[in-house]
């Protein structure tokens, strides 16, 4: 028998010259550049029919621009899709100035209507140019688009692109919330710069009434659409496709009202006391005292909603649900150890009653301190002595510096 590695005379293979280690004549090239489209989202090339244009719709002060901004942030940051908003109000201010009277929005005034249509068409033109860029997937037209006539005009103009066009209407019939939006947001826009807040509020109400007089809600003739009613009720009509459904799901889970985040450093650790960086040390006595005081703050402030009764001036305190996130490191878990985790009943804004555990702890690795690599466990003095070049680089640019073998 012959050895299994021996090749017979008739089957001898031709000798091949050795190739360099980096030999790769036909590499697999991933699209790069700012217009590269993520393969996981679009599956390769992006056809016109796979592109999406979202057209906002709704009366002023109903949260349209907020929703549009959140959609763009979600698609850009989490899905890495180049998305842009084209706000008709910005074009109106650019062409005709910010100080337009309420009468400017009167639909019976033909002169003003032509100017507003000019602003809309300019935004549409820029939107269309943006959507023609290779790799671009989503564009958002932000305006009231109050009438079926205006929306039909938009569909007709965008027909050339052969993109999916989806209308997204925000409806709010809660007077208190509308007035809050006007006072907190609208009167602080460029339209009312240096204007008395009360006069600005009155003028904006007149402007809103101009829209309300002719407003027509979305229906089937507008094609695919989604309605958001008081952030509680959602109506979705004929919306198809992977990306549009991602947007629908995201909008259905939006919080339109402010939420409060409290950020805390961990208490003093043993490494802090020694001047060392990194590591996974526990807390010192001073650190434990900080943790105890933090627990009191969490109970009395973080987990408590405080309002003042306008009539009596009395303070009304009611519990509110709170979450607790820490890193996976020992020092952060020990900082949170004294925070009470009581179970209580809450009713969400959709009427659902739940049993809630306050401050249920969740340790997340992406909250860990950056790993210091070969410098982990050293003092800054030791780093300067052992790795002077690295110490100098960090001093020059702390924001982008990465320790050798450390995390980015």
PDB file of N, CA, C and O in Angstrom, residues 54 56 62-75 78 168-170 226 228-234 246-259 349-350:
ATOM      1  N   UNK A  54     -42.569  59.957   3.349  1.00  0.00           N
ATOM      2  CA  UNK A  54     -43.583  60.139   4.386  1.00  0.00           C
ATOM      3  C   UNK A  54     -44.049  61.593   4.352  1.00  0.00           C
ATOM      4  O   UNK A  54     -43.235  62.509   4.477  1.00  0.00           O
ATOM      5  N   UNK A  56     -46.255  64.308   6.167  1.00  0.00           N
ATOM      6  CA  UNK A  56     -46.949  64.617   7.413  1.00  0.00           C
ATOM      7  C   UNK A  56     -48.237  65.389   7.131  1.00  0.00           C
ATOM      8  O   UNK A  56     -48.363  66.063   6.110  1.00  0.00           O
ATOM      9  N   UNK A  62     -50.079  69.759  16.850  1.00  0.00           N
ATOM     10  CA  UNK A  62     -50.523  68.391  17.136  1.00  0.00           C
ATOM     11  C   UNK A  62     -49.357  67.409  17.197  1.00  0.00           C
ATOM     12  O   UNK A  62     -49.576  66.205  17.293  1.00  0.00           O
ATOM     13  N   UNK A  63     -48.132  67.905  17.109  1.00  0.00           N
ATOM     14  CA  UNK A  63     -46.959  67.033  17.255  1.00  0.00           C
ATOM     15  C   UNK A  63     -46.391  66.492  15.965  1.00  0.00           C
ATOM     16  O   UNK A  63     -45.579  65.561  15.992  1.00  0.00           O
ATOM     17  N   UNK A  64     -46.768  67.046  14.811  1.00  0.00           N
ATOM     18  CA  UNK A  64     -46.281  66.539  13.523  1.00  0.00           C
ATOM     19  C   UNK A  64     -44.758  66.598  13.417  1.00  0.00           C
ATOM     20  O   UNK A  64     -44.104  65.615  13.068  1.00  0.00           O
ATOM     21  N   UNK A  65     -44.215  67.787  13.682  1.00  0.00           N
ATOM     22  CA  UNK A  65     -42.773  67.969  13.516  1.00  0.00           C
ATOM     23  C   UNK A  65     -42.000  67.109  14.506  1.00  0.00           C
ATOM     24  O   UNK A  65     -40.940  66.563  14.176  1.00  0.00           O
ATOM     25  N   UNK A  66     -42.526  66.965  15.710  1.00  0.00           N
ATOM     26  CA  UNK A  66     -41.873  66.109  16.701  1.00  0.00           C
ATOM     27  C   UNK A  66     -41.819  64.664  16.193  1.00  0.00           C
ATOM     28  O   UNK A  66     -40.765  64.008  16.274  1.00  0.00           O
ATOM     29  N   UNK A  67     -42.936  64.169  15.680  1.00  0.00           N
ATOM     30  CA  UNK A  67     -42.975  62.803  15.151  1.00  0.00           C
ATOM     31  C   UNK A  67     -42.012  62.662  13.979  1.00  0.00           C
ATOM     32  O   UNK A  67     -41.267  61.678  13.880  1.00  0.00           O
ATOM     33  N   UNK A  68     -42.004  63.648  13.071  1.00  0.00           N
ATOM     34  CA  UNK A  68     -41.117  63.597  11.905  1.00  0.00           C
ATOM     35  C   UNK A  68     -39.655  63.548  12.339  1.00  0.00           C
ATOM     36  O   UNK A  68     -38.866  62.761  11.810  1.00  0.00           O
ATOM     37  N   UNK A  69     -39.288  64.382  13.307  1.00  0.00           N
ATOM     38  CA  UNK A  69     -37.909  64.394  13.792  1.00  0.00           C
ATOM     39  C   UNK A  69     -37.520  63.071  14.433  1.00  0.00           C
ATOM     40  O   UNK A  69     -36.393  62.591  14.252  1.00  0.00           O
ATOM     41  N   UNK A  70     -38.434  62.477  15.168  1.00  0.00           N
ATOM     42  CA  UNK A  70     -38.133  61.203  15.817  1.00  0.00           C
ATOM     43  C   UNK A  70     -37.974  60.086  14.791  1.00  0.00           C
ATOM     44  O   UNK A  70     -37.127  59.201  14.952  1.00  0.00           O
ATOM     45  N   UNK A  71     -38.797  60.103  13.742  1.00  0.00           N
ATOM     46  CA  UNK A  71     -38.670  59.098  12.687  1.00  0.00           C
ATOM     47  C   UNK A  71     -37.306  59.200  12.016  1.00  0.00           C
ATOM     48  O   UNK A  71     -36.620  58.194  11.796  1.00  0.00           O
ATOM     49  N   UNK A  72     -36.902  60.422  11.690  1.00  0.00           N
ATOM     50  CA  UNK A  72     -35.615  60.635  11.028  1.00  0.00           C
ATOM     51  C   UNK A  72     -34.469  60.179  11.924  1.00  0.00           C
ATOM     52  O   UNK A  72     -33.519  59.527  11.473  1.00  0.00           O
ATOM     53  N   UNK A  73     -34.554  60.506  13.209  1.00  0.00           N
ATOM     54  CA  UNK A  73     -33.493  60.093  14.139  1.00  0.00           C
ATOM     55  C   UNK A  73     -33.423  58.570  14.234  1.00  0.00           C
ATOM     56  O   UNK A  73     -32.336  57.977  14.268  1.00  0.00           O
ATOM     57  N   UNK A  74     -34.581  57.924  14.277  1.00  0.00           N
ATOM     58  CA  UNK A  74     -34.633  56.462  14.368  1.00  0.00           C
ATOM     59  C   UNK A  74     -34.027  55.809  13.131  1.00  0.00           C
ATOM     60  O   UNK A  74     -33.169  54.919  13.230  1.00  0.00           O
ATOM     61  N   UNK A  75     -34.450  56.253  11.955  1.00  0.00           N
ATOM     62  CA  UNK A  75     -33.961  55.640  10.725  1.00  0.00           C
ATOM     63  C   UNK A  75     -32.473  55.924  10.507  1.00  0.00           C
ATOM     64  O   UNK A  75     -31.722  55.056  10.047  1.00  0.00           O
ATOM     65  N   UNK A  78     -30.449  54.207  14.110  1.00  0.00           N
ATOM     66  CA  UNK A  78     -30.569  52.777  14.379  1.00  0.00           C
ATOM     67  C   UNK A  78     -30.527  51.920  13.113  1.00  0.00           C
ATOM     68  O   UNK A  78     -30.041  50.779  13.167  1.00  0.00           O
ATOM     69  N   UNK A 168     -48.964  60.562   6.973  1.00  0.00           N
ATOM     70  CA  UNK A 168     -48.993  60.305   8.416  1.00  0.00           C
ATOM     71  C   UNK A 168     -49.658  61.497   9.091  1.00  0.00           C
ATOM     72  O   UNK A 168     -49.120  62.597   9.109  1.00  0.00           O
ATOM     73  N   UNK A 169     -50.871  61.260   9.618  1.00  0.00           N
ATOM     74  CA  UNK A 169     -51.658  62.342  10.207  1.00  0.00           C
ATOM     75  C   UNK A 169     -51.619  62.279  11.731  1.00  0.00           C
ATOM     76  O   UNK A 169     -51.815  61.218  12.325  1.00  0.00           O
ATOM     77  N   UNK A 170     -51.338  63.414  12.342  1.00  0.00           N
ATOM     78  CA  UNK A 170     -51.378  63.519  13.797  1.00  0.00           C
ATOM     79  C   UNK A 170     -52.610  64.319  14.200  1.00  0.00           C
ATOM     80  O   UNK A 170     -52.799  65.452  13.770  1.00  0.00           O
ATOM     81  N   UNK A 226     -51.421  56.533   7.780  1.00  0.00           N
ATOM     82  CA  UNK A 226     -51.477  56.178   9.195  1.00  0.00           C
ATOM     83  C   UNK A 226     -51.984  57.377   9.965  1.00  0.00           C
ATOM     84  O   UNK A 226     -51.536  58.502   9.736  1.00  0.00           O
ATOM     85  N   UNK A 228     -52.536  58.983  13.836  1.00  0.00           N
ATOM     86  CA  UNK A 228     -52.173  58.912  15.248  1.00  0.00           C
ATOM     87  C   UNK A 228     -53.126  59.850  15.986  1.00  0.00           C
ATOM     88  O   UNK A 228     -53.082  61.066  15.787  1.00  0.00           O
ATOM     89  N   UNK A 229     -54.001  59.292  16.825  1.00  0.00           N
ATOM     90  CA  UNK A 229     -55.023  60.078  17.503  1.00  0.00           C
ATOM     91  C   UNK A 229     -54.709  60.131  18.993  1.00  0.00           C
ATOM     92  O   UNK A 229     -54.804  59.124  19.699  1.00  0.00           O
ATOM     93  N   UNK A 230     -54.296  61.319  19.444  1.00  0.00           N
ATOM     94  CA  UNK A 230     -53.962  61.541  20.855  1.00  0.00           C
ATOM     95  C   UNK A 230     -52.904  60.566  21.376  1.00  0.00           C
ATOM     96  O   UNK A 230     -52.849  60.276  22.579  1.00  0.00           O
ATOM     97  N   UNK A 231     -52.104  60.036  20.479  1.00  0.00           N
ATOM     98  CA  UNK A 231     -51.048  59.064  20.833  1.00  0.00           C
ATOM     99  C   UNK A 231     -51.620  57.839  21.538  1.00  0.00           C
ATOM    100  O   UNK A 231     -50.895  57.130  22.240  1.00  0.00           O
ATOM    101  N   UNK A 232     -52.923  57.568  21.329  1.00  0.00           N
ATOM    102  CA  UNK A 232     -53.584  56.430  21.970  1.00  0.00           C
ATOM    103  C   UNK A 232     -54.216  55.497  20.951  1.00  0.00           C
ATOM    104  O   UNK A 232     -54.189  54.275  21.113  1.00  0.00           O
ATOM    105  N   UNK A 233     -54.767  56.073  19.902  1.00  0.00           N
ATOM    106  CA  UNK A 233     -55.441  55.295  18.877  1.00  0.00           C
ATOM    107  C   UNK A 233     -54.672  55.419  17.569  1.00  0.00           C
ATOM    108  O   UNK A 233     -54.257  56.515  17.181  1.00  0.00           O
ATOM    109  N   UNK A 234     -54.490  54.273  16.890  1.00  0.00           N
ATOM    110  CA  UNK A 234     -53.720  54.258  15.649  1.00  0.00           C
ATOM    111  C   UNK A 234     -54.531  53.563  14.559  1.00  0.00           C
ATOM    112  O   UNK A 234     -55.048  52.462  14.769  1.00  0.00           O
ATOM    113  N   UNK A 246     -41.818  49.092   9.665  1.00  0.00           N
ATOM    114  CA  UNK A 246     -40.903  49.456  10.748  1.00  0.00           C
ATOM    115  C   UNK A 246     -41.245  50.849  11.275  1.00  0.00           C
ATOM    116  O   UNK A 246     -41.225  51.088  12.487  1.00  0.00           O
ATOM    117  N   UNK A 247     -41.553  51.765  10.350  1.00  0.00           N
ATOM    118  CA  UNK A 247     -41.919  53.126  10.751  1.00  0.00           C
ATOM    119  C   UNK A 247     -43.226  53.114  11.533  1.00  0.00           C
ATOM    120  O   UNK A 247     -43.361  53.791  12.567  1.00  0.00           O
ATOM    121  N   UNK A 248     -44.210  52.348  11.063  1.00  0.00           N
ATOM    122  CA  UNK A 248     -45.499  52.254  11.747  1.00  0.00           C
ATOM    123  C   UNK A 248     -45.307  51.750  13.173  1.00  0.00           C
ATOM    124  O   UNK A 248     -45.843  52.321  14.139  1.00  0.00           O
ATOM    125  N   UNK A 249     -44.535  50.696  13.317  1.00  0.00           N
ATOM    126  CA  UNK A 249     -44.304  50.123  14.646  1.00  0.00           C
ATOM    127  C   UNK A 249     -43.595  51.123  15.555  1.00  0.00           C
ATOM    128  O   UNK A 249     -43.915  51.239  16.745  1.00  0.00           O
ATOM    129  N   UNK A 250     -42.637  51.848  14.998  1.00  0.00           N
ATOM    130  CA  UNK A 250     -41.912  52.842  15.792  1.00  0.00           C
ATOM    131  C   UNK A 250     -42.846  53.956  16.271  1.00  0.00           C
ATOM    132  O   UNK A 250     -42.835  54.328  17.450  1.00  0.00           O
ATOM    133  N   UNK A 251     -43.677  54.475  15.365  1.00  0.00           N
ATOM    134  CA  UNK A 251     -44.584  55.568  15.719  1.00  0.00           C
ATOM    135  C   UNK A 251     -45.587  55.122  16.779  1.00  0.00           C
ATOM    136  O   UNK A 251     -45.940  55.892  17.682  1.00  0.00           O
ATOM    137  N   UNK A 252     -46.027  53.878  16.708  1.00  0.00           N
ATOM    138  CA  UNK A 252     -46.999  53.380  17.677  1.00  0.00           C
ATOM    139  C   UNK A 252     -46.414  53.283  19.083  1.00  0.00           C
ATOM    140  O   UNK A 252     -47.156  53.182  20.071  1.00  0.00           O
ATOM    141  N   UNK A 253     -45.096  53.309  19.193  1.00  0.00           N
ATOM    142  CA  UNK A 253     -44.453  53.192  20.499  1.00  0.00           C
ATOM    143  C   UNK A 253     -43.749  54.474  20.928  1.00  0.00           C
ATOM    144  O   UNK A 253     -42.929  54.455  21.849  1.00  0.00           O
ATOM    145  N   UNK A 254     -44.081  55.579  20.268  1.00  0.00           N
ATOM    146  CA  UNK A 254     -43.468  56.859  20.615  1.00  0.00           C
ATOM    147  C   UNK A 254     -44.074  57.434  21.889  1.00  0.00           C
ATOM    148  O   UNK A 254     -45.262  57.283  22.154  1.00  0.00           O
ATOM    149  N   UNK A 255     -43.241  58.112  22.659  1.00  0.00           N
ATOM    150  CA  UNK A 255     -43.726  58.932  23.772  1.00  0.00           C
ATOM    151  C   UNK A 255     -43.682  60.384  23.306  1.00  0.00           C
ATOM    152  O   UNK A 255     -42.607  60.920  23.047  1.00  0.00           O
ATOM    153  N   UNK A 256     -44.836  61.012  23.199  1.00  0.00           N
ATOM    154  CA  UNK A 256     -44.873  62.391  22.729  1.00  0.00           C
ATOM    155  C   UNK A 256     -44.734  63.392  23.871  1.00  0.00           C
ATOM    156  O   UNK A 256     -44.456  64.564  23.636  1.00  0.00           O
ATOM    157  N   UNK A 257     -44.939  62.924  25.096  1.00  0.00           N
ATOM    158  CA  UNK A 257     -44.772  63.808  26.245  1.00  0.00           C
ATOM    159  C   UNK A 257     -43.384  63.603  26.850  1.00  0.00           C
ATOM    160  O   UNK A 257     -42.799  62.523  26.738  1.00  0.00           O
ATOM    161  N   UNK A 258     -42.840  64.619  27.507  1.00  0.00           N
ATOM    162  CA  UNK A 258     -41.476  64.518  28.044  1.00  0.00           C
ATOM    163  C   UNK A 258     -41.344  63.413  29.086  1.00  0.00           C
ATOM    164  O   UNK A 258     -42.265  63.129  29.849  1.00  0.00           O
ATOM    165  N   UNK A 259     -40.186  62.774  29.098  1.00  0.00           N
ATOM    166  CA  UNK A 259     -39.817  61.809  30.122  1.00  0.00           C
ATOM    167  C   UNK A 259     -38.529  62.296  30.784  1.00  0.00           C
ATOM    168  O   UNK A 259     -37.693  62.901  30.133  1.00  0.00           O
ATOM    169  N   UNK A 349     -51.558  55.051  30.476  1.00  0.00           N
ATOM    170  CA  UNK A 349     -52.455  55.998  29.809  1.00  0.00           C
ATOM    171  C   UNK A 349     -53.434  55.328  28.857  1.00  0.00           C
ATOM    172  O   UNK A 349     -54.389  55.951  28.389  1.00  0.00           O
ATOM    173  N   UNK A 350     -53.204  54.038  28.550  1.00  0.00           N
ATOM    174  CA  UNK A 350     -54.163  53.319  27.699  1.00  0.00           C
ATOM    175  C   UNK A 350     -55.204  52.563  28.522  1.00  0.00           C
ATOM    176  O   UNK A 350     -55.991  51.783  27.984  1.00  0.00           O
TER     177      UNK A 350
END
